[in-house]
XYZ file of C-alpha atoms in Angstrom:
162
model
C 83.370 141.769 124.658
C 86.634 140.752 122.925
C 87.746 138.877 126.046
C 84.463 136.997 126.163
C 84.779 135.953 122.481
C 88.417 134.936 123.065
C 87.380 132.940 126.147
C 84.611 131.139 124.239
C 86.967 130.379 121.352
C 89.623 129.024 123.738
C 86.999 126.935 125.567
C 85.881 125.526 122.206
C 89.454 124.547 121.302
C 89.964 122.831 124.675
C 86.628 121.008 124.369
C 87.500 119.904 120.820
C 90.887 118.568 122.015
C 89.256 116.645 124.879
C 86.596 115.146 122.604
C 89.192 114.230 119.985
C 91.332 112.483 122.601
C 88.312 110.560 123.899
C 87.362 109.571 120.353
C 90.842 108.234 119.625
C 90.819 106.321 122.912
C 87.342 104.917 122.229
C 88.352 103.942 118.696
C 91.196 101.991 120.275
C 94.640 102.603 118.878
C 96.279 99.176 118.417
C 98.821 98.272 121.072
C 101.168 95.275 120.918
C 101.934 93.827 124.358
C 105.577 93.836 125.515
C 107.005 90.511 124.291
C 103.728 90.009 122.436
C 105.173 88.837 119.103
C 105.958 85.123 119.312
C 106.473 81.965 117.261
C 103.010 80.374 117.020
C 104.291 76.952 118.067
C 106.829 77.621 120.816
C 105.591 80.995 122.145
C 109.274 81.685 122.951
C 109.777 85.211 124.292
C 112.366 87.578 122.812
C 115.819 86.781 124.172
C 115.072 83.056 124.525
C 116.331 80.380 122.115
C 114.259 80.160 118.914
C 112.387 83.368 119.760
C 113.050 84.834 116.317
C 110.302 84.820 113.721
C 111.412 82.718 110.763
C 110.815 83.501 107.132
C 107.677 81.658 106.031
C 106.597 80.796 109.588
C 103.378 81.296 111.510
C 103.574 83.838 114.336
C 101.144 85.370 116.813
C 100.775 88.932 118.062
C 99.145 89.651 121.431
C 97.853 93.060 122.463
C 94.831 95.341 122.586
C 92.648 96.787 119.810
C 94.470 94.710 117.174
C 91.338 93.900 115.211
C 87.586 93.380 115.424
C 85.944 92.181 118.639
C 84.673 89.054 116.865
C 87.354 86.652 115.646
C 87.681 86.671 111.866
C 89.453 83.867 110.042
C 90.908 84.001 106.556
C 90.394 81.697 103.608
C 93.001 80.849 100.997
C 94.747 82.667 99.516
C 95.713 84.407 102.762
C 95.056 88.162 102.646
C 97.229 91.022 103.896
C 94.166 92.770 105.365
C 91.487 91.001 107.387
C 88.635 92.581 109.319
C 90.238 96.003 108.929
C 93.580 94.794 110.381
C 97.004 94.456 108.768
C 100.553 93.718 109.945
C 103.698 95.251 108.461
C 107.353 94.492 109.163
C 110.154 96.814 108.160
C 113.743 95.581 107.967
C 116.084 98.391 106.972
C 114.421 100.078 104.009
C 112.273 97.072 103.039
C 108.675 96.726 104.257
C 106.573 93.594 103.852
C 102.957 92.882 104.714
C 102.297 89.695 106.660
C 99.650 87.227 105.451
C 96.834 87.107 108.001
C 95.370 83.828 109.247
C 92.995 85.282 111.841
C 92.461 88.516 113.704
C 90.637 89.630 116.835
C 90.862 92.507 119.285
C 93.555 90.816 121.405
C 95.317 88.411 119.031
C 96.452 88.201 115.423
C 98.037 85.200 113.701
C 100.018 85.736 110.531
C 102.549 84.151 108.202
C 105.809 86.010 107.661
C 106.517 86.163 103.920
C 109.589 84.187 102.849
C 110.956 87.274 101.079
C 111.284 89.189 104.376
C 114.916 90.273 104.832
C 116.846 88.819 107.776
C 117.704 90.953 110.793
C 116.069 93.368 113.204
C 112.571 94.386 112.148
C 110.005 96.900 113.331
C 106.503 95.397 113.423
C 103.316 97.482 113.407
C 99.652 96.545 113.473
C 97.124 98.779 111.751
C 93.430 98.500 112.536
C 90.802 100.741 110.970
C 93.410 103.272 109.894
C 95.181 103.537 113.261
C 98.695 102.153 113.612
C 100.409 100.803 116.727
C 103.823 101.816 117.943
C 106.510 99.591 116.467
C 107.648 96.430 118.229
C 111.131 95.004 117.760
C 111.275 91.553 116.160
C 114.219 89.474 114.967
C 113.722 87.815 111.558
C 115.670 84.572 111.072
C 116.076 82.149 108.173
C 114.855 79.260 110.332
C 113.775 78.450 113.840
C 112.383 75.532 115.731
C 108.926 75.393 117.257
C 106.731 72.429 118.116
C 102.977 72.586 118.463
C 101.757 70.632 121.501
C 98.432 69.077 122.376
C 97.860 71.413 125.356
C 98.861 74.464 123.257
C 101.208 75.637 126.035
C 104.491 74.415 124.554
C 104.841 71.329 126.745
C 103.291 67.880 126.722
C 102.772 65.606 123.714
C 103.817 67.138 120.380
C 101.528 67.590 117.435
C 103.267 66.491 114.244
C 101.815 66.794 110.780
C 103.250 65.847 107.433
C 101.665 67.739 104.550
């Protein structure tokens, strides 16, 4: 009888673990694609010229389960949480929350606060309480990126003077 109770208890623990794993997979832990953090204008990959994310600049994150399935856009003032998603960068002991422009399940656009310290940063995306693994990003004081008409980084440039 004791063995049967022990067996049922063990089976319950295994079943609970399996269901919990399925639930976390179904909920979709955010995942940033390799090389998925880029300057919004140039889309330069890490290791390429001007691939750093500049203080005060617009950048894009590509991945899976980054936000809601339906694109959600922000209104001014830009929030640090949008549609249950947020982006945090940590440089050394300083963490800053990015200002979100839009968020969806596969893409997030954000503005890096000007107060972000320079250097190597760890970026994470949190969606509905689940946080991605960190992605390495280089924060720079400035960088060059040009928006283009075809949105691929080549062709006629888009220039605006605000």
